[in-house]
Coordinates of C-alpha atoms and ligand atoms in Angstrom, one line a residue:
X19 CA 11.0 -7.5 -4.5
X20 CA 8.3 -9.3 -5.7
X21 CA 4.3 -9.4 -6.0
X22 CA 3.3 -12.6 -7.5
X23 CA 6.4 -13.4 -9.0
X24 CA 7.1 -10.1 -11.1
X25 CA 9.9 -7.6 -9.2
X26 CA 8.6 -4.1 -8.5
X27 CA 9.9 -1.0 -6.9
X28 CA 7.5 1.1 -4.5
X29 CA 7.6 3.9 -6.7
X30 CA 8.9 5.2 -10.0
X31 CA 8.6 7.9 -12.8
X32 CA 6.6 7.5 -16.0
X33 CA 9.0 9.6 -18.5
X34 CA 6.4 9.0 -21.4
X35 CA 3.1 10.6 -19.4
X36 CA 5.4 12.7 -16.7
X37 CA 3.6 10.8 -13.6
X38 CA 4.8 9.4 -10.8
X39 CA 4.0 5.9 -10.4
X40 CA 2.8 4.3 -6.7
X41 CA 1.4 0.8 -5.0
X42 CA -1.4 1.8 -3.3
X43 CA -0.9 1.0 0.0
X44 CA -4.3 1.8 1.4
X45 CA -5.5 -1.1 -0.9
X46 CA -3.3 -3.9 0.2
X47 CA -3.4 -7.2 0.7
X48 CA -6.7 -7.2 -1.0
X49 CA -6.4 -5.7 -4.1
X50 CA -2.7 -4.5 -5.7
X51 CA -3.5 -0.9 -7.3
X52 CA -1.3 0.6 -9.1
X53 CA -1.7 4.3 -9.0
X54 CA -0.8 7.8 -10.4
X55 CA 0.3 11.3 -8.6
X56 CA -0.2 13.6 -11.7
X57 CA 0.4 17.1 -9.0
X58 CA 2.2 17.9 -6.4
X59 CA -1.2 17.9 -4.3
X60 CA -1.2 14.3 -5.2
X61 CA 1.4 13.1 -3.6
X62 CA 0.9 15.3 -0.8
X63 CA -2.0 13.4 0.0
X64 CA -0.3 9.8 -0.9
X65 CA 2.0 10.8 2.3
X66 CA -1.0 12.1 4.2
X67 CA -3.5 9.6 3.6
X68 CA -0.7 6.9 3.7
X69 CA -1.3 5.5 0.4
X70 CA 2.8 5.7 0.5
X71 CA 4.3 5.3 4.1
X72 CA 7.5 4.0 5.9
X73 CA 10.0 6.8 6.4
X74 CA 12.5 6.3 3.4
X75 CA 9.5 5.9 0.9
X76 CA 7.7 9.1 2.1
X77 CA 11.5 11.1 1.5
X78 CA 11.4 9.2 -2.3
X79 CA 7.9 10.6 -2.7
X80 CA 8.5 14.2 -1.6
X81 CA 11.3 14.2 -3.9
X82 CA 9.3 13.4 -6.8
X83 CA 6.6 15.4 -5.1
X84 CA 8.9 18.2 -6.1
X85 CA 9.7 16.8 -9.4
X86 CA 5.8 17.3 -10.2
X87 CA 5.8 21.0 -9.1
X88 CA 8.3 21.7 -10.9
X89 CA 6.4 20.1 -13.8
X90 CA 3.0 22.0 -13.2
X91 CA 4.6 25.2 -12.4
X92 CA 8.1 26.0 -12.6
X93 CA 8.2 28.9 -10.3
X94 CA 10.7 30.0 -6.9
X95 CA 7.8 30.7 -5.1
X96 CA 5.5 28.0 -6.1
X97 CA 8.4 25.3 -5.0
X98 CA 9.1 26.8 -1.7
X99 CA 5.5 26.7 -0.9
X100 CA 5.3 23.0 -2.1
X101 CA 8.9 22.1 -0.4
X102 CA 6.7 23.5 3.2
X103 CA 3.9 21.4 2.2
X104 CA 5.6 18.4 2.0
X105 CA 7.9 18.4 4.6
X106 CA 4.6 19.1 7.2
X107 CA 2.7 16.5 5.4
X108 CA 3.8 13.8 8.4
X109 CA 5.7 15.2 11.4
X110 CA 7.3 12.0 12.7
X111 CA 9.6 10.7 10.1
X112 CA 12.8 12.8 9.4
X113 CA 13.1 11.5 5.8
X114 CA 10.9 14.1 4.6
X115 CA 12.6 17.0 5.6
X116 CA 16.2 15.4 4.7
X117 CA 14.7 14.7 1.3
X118 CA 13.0 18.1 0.4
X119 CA 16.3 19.8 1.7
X120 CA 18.6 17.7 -0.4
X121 CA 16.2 18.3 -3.5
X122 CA 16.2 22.3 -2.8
X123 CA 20.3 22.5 -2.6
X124 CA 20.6 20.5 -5.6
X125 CA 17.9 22.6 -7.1
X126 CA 19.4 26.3 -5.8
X127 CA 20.9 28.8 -8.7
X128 CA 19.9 25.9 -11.4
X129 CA 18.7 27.7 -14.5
X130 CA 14.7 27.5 -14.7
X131 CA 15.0 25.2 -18.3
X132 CA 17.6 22.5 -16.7
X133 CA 15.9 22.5 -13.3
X134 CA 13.9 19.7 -14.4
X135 CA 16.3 17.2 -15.4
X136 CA 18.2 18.0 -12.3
X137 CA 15.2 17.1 -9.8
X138 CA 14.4 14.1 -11.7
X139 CA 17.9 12.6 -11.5
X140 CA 17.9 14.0 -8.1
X141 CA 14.7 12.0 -7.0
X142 CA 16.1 8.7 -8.7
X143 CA 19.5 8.9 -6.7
X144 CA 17.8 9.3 -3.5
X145 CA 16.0 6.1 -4.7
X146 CA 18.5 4.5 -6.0
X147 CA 21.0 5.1 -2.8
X148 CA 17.9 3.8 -1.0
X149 CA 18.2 0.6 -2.1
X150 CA 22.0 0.6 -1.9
X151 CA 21.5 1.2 1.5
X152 CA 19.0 -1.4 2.1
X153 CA 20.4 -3.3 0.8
X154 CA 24.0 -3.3 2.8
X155 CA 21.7 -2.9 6.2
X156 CA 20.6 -6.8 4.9
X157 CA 24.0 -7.8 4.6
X158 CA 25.1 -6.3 7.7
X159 CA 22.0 -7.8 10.0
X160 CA 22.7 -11.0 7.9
X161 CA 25.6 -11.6 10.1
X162 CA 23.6 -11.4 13.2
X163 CA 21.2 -13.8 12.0
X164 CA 24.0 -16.1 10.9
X165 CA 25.4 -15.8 14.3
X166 CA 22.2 -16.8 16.3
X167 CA 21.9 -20.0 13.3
X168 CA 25.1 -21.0 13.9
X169 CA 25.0 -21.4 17.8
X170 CA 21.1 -22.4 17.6
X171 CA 21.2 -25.1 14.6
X172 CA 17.5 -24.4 14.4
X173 CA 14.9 -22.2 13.0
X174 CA 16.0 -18.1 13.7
X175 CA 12.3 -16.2 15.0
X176 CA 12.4 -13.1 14.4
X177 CA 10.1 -10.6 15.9
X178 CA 9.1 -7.3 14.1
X179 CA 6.9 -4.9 14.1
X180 CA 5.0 -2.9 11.8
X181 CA 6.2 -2.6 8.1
X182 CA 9.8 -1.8 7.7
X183 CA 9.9 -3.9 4.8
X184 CA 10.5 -3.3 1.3
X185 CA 7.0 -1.6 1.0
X186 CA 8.6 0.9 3.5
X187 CA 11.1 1.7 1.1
X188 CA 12.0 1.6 -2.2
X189 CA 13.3 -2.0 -2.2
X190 CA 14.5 -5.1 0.6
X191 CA 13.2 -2.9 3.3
X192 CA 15.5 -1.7 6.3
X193 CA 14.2 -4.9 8.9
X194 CA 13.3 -6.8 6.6
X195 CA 16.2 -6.8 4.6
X196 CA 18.3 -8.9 6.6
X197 CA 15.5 -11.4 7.3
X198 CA 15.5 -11.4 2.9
X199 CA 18.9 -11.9 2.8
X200 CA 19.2 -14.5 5.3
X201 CA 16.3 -16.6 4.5
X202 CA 18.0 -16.0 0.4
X203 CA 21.1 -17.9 1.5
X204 CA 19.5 -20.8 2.5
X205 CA 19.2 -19.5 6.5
X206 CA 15.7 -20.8 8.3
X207 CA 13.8 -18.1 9.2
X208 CA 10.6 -17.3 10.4
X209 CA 8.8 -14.0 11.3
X210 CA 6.6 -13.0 14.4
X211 CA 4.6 -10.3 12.5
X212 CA 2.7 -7.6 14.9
X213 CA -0.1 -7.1 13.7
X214 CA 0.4 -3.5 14.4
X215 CA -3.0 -1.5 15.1
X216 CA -4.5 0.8 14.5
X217 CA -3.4 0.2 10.5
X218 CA -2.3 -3.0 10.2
X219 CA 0.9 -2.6 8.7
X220 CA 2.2 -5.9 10.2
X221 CA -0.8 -7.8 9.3
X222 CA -1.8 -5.8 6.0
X223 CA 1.9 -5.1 4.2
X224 CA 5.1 -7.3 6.2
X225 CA 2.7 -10.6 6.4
X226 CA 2.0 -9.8 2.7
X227 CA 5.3 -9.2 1.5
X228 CA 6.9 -12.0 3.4
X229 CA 4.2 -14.3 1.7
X230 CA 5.0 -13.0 -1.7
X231 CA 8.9 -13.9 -0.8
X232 CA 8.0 -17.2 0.6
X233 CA 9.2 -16.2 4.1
X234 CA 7.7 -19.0 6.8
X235 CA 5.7 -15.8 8.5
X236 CA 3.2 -15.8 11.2
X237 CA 0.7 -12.5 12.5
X238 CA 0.5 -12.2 16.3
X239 CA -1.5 -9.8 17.9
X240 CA 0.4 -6.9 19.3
X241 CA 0.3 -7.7 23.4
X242 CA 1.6 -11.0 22.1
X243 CA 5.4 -10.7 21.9
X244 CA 5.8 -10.8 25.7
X245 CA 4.5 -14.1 26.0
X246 CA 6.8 -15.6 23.3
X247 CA 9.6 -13.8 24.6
X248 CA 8.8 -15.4 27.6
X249 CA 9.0 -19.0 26.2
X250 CA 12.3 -18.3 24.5
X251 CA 10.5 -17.9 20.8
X252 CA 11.4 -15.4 20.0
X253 CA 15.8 -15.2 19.0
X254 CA 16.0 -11.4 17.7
X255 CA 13.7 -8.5 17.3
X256 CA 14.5 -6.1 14.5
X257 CA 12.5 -2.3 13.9
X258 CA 13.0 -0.2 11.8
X259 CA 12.8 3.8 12.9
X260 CA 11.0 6.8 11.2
X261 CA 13.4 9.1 13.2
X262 CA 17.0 8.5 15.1
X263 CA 18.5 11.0 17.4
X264 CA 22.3 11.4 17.8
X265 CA 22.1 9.5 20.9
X266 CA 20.2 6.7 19.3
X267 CA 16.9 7.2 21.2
X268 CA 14.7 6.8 18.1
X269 CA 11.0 7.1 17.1
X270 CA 9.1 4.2 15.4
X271 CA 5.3 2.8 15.2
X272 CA 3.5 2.6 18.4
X273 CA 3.6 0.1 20.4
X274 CA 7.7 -0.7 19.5
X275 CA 8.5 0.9 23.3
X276 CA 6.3 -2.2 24.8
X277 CA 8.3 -4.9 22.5
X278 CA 11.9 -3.4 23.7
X279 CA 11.1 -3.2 27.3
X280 CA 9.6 -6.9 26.8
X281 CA 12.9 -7.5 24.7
X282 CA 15.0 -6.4 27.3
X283 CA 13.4 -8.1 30.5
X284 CA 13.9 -11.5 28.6
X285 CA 17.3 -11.3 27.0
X286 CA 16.3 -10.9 23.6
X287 CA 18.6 -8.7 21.7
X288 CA 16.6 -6.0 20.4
X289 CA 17.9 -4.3 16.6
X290 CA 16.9 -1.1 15.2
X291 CA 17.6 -1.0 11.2
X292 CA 18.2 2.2 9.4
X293 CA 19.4 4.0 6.9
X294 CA 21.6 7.4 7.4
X295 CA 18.6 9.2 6.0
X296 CA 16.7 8.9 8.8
X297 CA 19.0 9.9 11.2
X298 CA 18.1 13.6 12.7
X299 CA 21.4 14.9 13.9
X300 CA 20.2 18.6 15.2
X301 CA 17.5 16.6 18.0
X302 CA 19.3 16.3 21.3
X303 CA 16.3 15.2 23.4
X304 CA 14.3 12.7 22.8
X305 CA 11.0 14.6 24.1
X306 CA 11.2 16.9 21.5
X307 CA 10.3 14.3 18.5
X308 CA 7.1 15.2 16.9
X309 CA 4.7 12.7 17.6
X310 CA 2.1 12.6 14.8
X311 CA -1.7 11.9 16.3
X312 CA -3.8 10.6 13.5
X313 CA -7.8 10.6 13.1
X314 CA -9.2 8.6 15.3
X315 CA -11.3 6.9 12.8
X316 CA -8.3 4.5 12.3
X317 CA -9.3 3.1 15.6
X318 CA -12.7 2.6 15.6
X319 CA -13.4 1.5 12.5
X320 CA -11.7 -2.2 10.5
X321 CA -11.9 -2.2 6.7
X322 CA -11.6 -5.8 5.4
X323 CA -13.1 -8.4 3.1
X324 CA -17.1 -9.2 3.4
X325 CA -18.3 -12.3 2.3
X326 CA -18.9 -11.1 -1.4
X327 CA -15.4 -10.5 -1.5
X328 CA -15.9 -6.4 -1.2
X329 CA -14.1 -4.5 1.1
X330 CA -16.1 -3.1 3.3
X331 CA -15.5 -0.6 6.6
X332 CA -16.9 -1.5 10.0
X333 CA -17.4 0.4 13.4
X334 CA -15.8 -1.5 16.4
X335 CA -16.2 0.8 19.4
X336 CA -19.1 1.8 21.4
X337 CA -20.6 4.9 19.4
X338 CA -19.8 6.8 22.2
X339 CA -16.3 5.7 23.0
X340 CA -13.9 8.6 22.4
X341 CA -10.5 7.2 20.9
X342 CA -7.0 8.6 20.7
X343 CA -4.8 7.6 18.1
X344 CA -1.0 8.2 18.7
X345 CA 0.9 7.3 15.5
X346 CA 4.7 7.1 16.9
X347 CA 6.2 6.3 20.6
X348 CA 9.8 6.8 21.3
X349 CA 12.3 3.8 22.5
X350 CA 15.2 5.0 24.7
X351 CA 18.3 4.1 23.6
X352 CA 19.3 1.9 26.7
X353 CA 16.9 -0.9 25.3
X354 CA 18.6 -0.9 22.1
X355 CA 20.9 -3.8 21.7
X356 CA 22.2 -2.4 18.3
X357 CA 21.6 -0.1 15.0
X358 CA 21.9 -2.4 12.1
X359 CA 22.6 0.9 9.1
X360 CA 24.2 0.7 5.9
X361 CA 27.6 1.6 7.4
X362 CA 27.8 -1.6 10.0
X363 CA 26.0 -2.3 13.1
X364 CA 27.2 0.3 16.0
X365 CA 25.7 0.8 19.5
X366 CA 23.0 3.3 19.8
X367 CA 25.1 5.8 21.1
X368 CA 26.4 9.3 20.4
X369 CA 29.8 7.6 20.3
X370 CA 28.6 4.7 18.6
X371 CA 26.7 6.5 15.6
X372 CA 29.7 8.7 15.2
X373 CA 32.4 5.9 15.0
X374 CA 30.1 4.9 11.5
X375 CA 29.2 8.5 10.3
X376 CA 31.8 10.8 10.7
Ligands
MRU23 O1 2.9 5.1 9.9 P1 3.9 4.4 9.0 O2 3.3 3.1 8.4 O3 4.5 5.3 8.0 O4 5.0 3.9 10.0 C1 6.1 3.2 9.5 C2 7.1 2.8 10.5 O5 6.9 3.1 11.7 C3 8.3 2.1 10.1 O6 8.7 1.2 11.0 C4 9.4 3.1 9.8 O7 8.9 4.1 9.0 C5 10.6 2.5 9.2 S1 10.3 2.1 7.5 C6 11.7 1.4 6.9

């Protein structure tokens, strides 16, 4: 997608100066960095310090998080400890784990001179079926938008939350990607954007990358959706999920609970988009999904723009005030109207997920 006009990917490899190549996400929307994970430590901390996040784009990066171990030190025991490493770097999303295990079974009884070659083409296929992927969850949620235009004759609203957008993943995004698709054919669309605290995501990335797409977008604050449900503006919500279980309970940024039980007391049909990689098939029960708890830091302090145009960080809270910062909540199933993947839309069931993924 694009960033004033030129079309970029979220993350790509550097043959010449054997880099890994990221948008720093921690930087947006005020300045667009472009930055460098030389080790394997680096991107370690890109997932941790979410300079990369969004569930398929922390998979891509642990992949090429292994590509970069393999660089520095081409050792068993070396890339077992850095496969660990990565997969614990964020507990919520499945994608890491389903990357770093596809990586280590493409890279077990390779000889230790072609191991390389086989990560890197490894790494760029989980990319690159990514964006396949993304790209058919757009045209399948396209229909669903089409639907709604054709009965309604008027602008679609679309409420989502967070940043499941094409920041989130290596292109289109997995909510976001039938909103592109729609609003490419000529559909009217416009986005209620959470703003999505502690970090911002809605605000900080899907506002921005709607803007740089020309998508009619507009940042609500995140008790907000309840209200507009209530008045009927609101046609569809779409999420997107950082980890699905078999029975299509599935995890995704605070605060998406409160939207689907909103969703569901007004009638608004309520869509989860994903991709097959974040599916966690071994997870029977919903209460045993990691729930990451970050620093709580993110809450009491706002970085933004001063009036010299410097970003600047600012404490919000009582000095006293203890804060708790839970990262993830868990939407039951029952609230989910469908799962938009890259197989077809199918209900969040065990039955229905299996119908699509046999
Ligand atoms: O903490 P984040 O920003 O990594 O959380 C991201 C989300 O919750 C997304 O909705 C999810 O990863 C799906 S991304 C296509």
């Amino acid at each position: 997608m694009k960033i004033e006009g030129k079309e970029y990917q979220t993350i790509w490899f550097d043959k010449k100066n054997q880099v890994v190549k990221i948008i720093d996400q921690t930087k947006l929307p005020h300045q667009f960095i472009i930055k460098d994970l030389k080790t394997v430590r680096d991107a370690i901390n890109a997932i941790k310090t979410m300079e990369v996040r969004g569930a398929p784009l922390i998979g891509a990066t642990a992949a090429y998080g292994l590509v970069l171990a393999i660089i520095e030190n081409n050792d068993q025991t070396f890339l077992k400890k850095s496969s660990e490493d990565l997969i614990s770097s964020r507990p919520t999303a499945i994608n890491l784990k389903w990357a770093v295990d596809r990586m280590i079974k493409k890279l077990s009884r390779v000889n230790s001179d072609q191991i390389l070659n086989i990560a890197l083409n490894e790494a760029k296929e989980i990319c690159e079926e990514d964006i396949k992927f993304c790209e058919n969850i757009g045209l399948n949620g396209l229909k669903i938008i089409e639907e709604i235009y054709n009965k309604k004759k008027d602008i679609v609203n679309i409420l989502t939350h967070c940043n499941a957008g094409w920041l989130a993943t290596i292109n289109w995004g997995t909510a976001t990607s039938p909103i592109y698709h729609a609003h490419k054919k000529g559909i009217p669309v416009h986005v209620w954007v959470d703003e999505t605290r502690p970090r911002n995501q809605g605000a900080n990335l899907t506002s921005y990358e709607l803007n740089e797409e020309e998508v009619p977008n507009t940042i609500i604050a995140d008790n907000t959706g309840g209200i507009l449900m209530q008045r009927g503006e609101v046609d569809m919500c779409i999420v997107g999920t950082d980890r699905t279980i078999s029975t299509g309970d599935f995890a995704n940024k605070i605060g998406t609970y409160l939207k689907a039980l909103a969703a569901k007391d007004n009638n608004v049909p309520f869509y989860v988009a994903l991709p097959s990689s974040t599916i966690d098939w071994e997870t029977k029960d919903f209460k045993n999904i990691p729930i990451e708890e970050r620093n709580s830091e993110e809450l009491t302090h706002v970085e933004g723009l001063d009036k010299n145009n410097n970003v600047e960080k600012v404490l919000i809270y009582p000095k006293k005030s203890k804060a708790m910062n839970l990262a993830f909540d868990v939407t039951p199933a029952k609230y989910v109207t469908g799962l938009i993947t890259e197989k077809g839309v199918c209900d969040a069931s065990t039955e229905g997920l299996k119908k699509l993924f046999k």
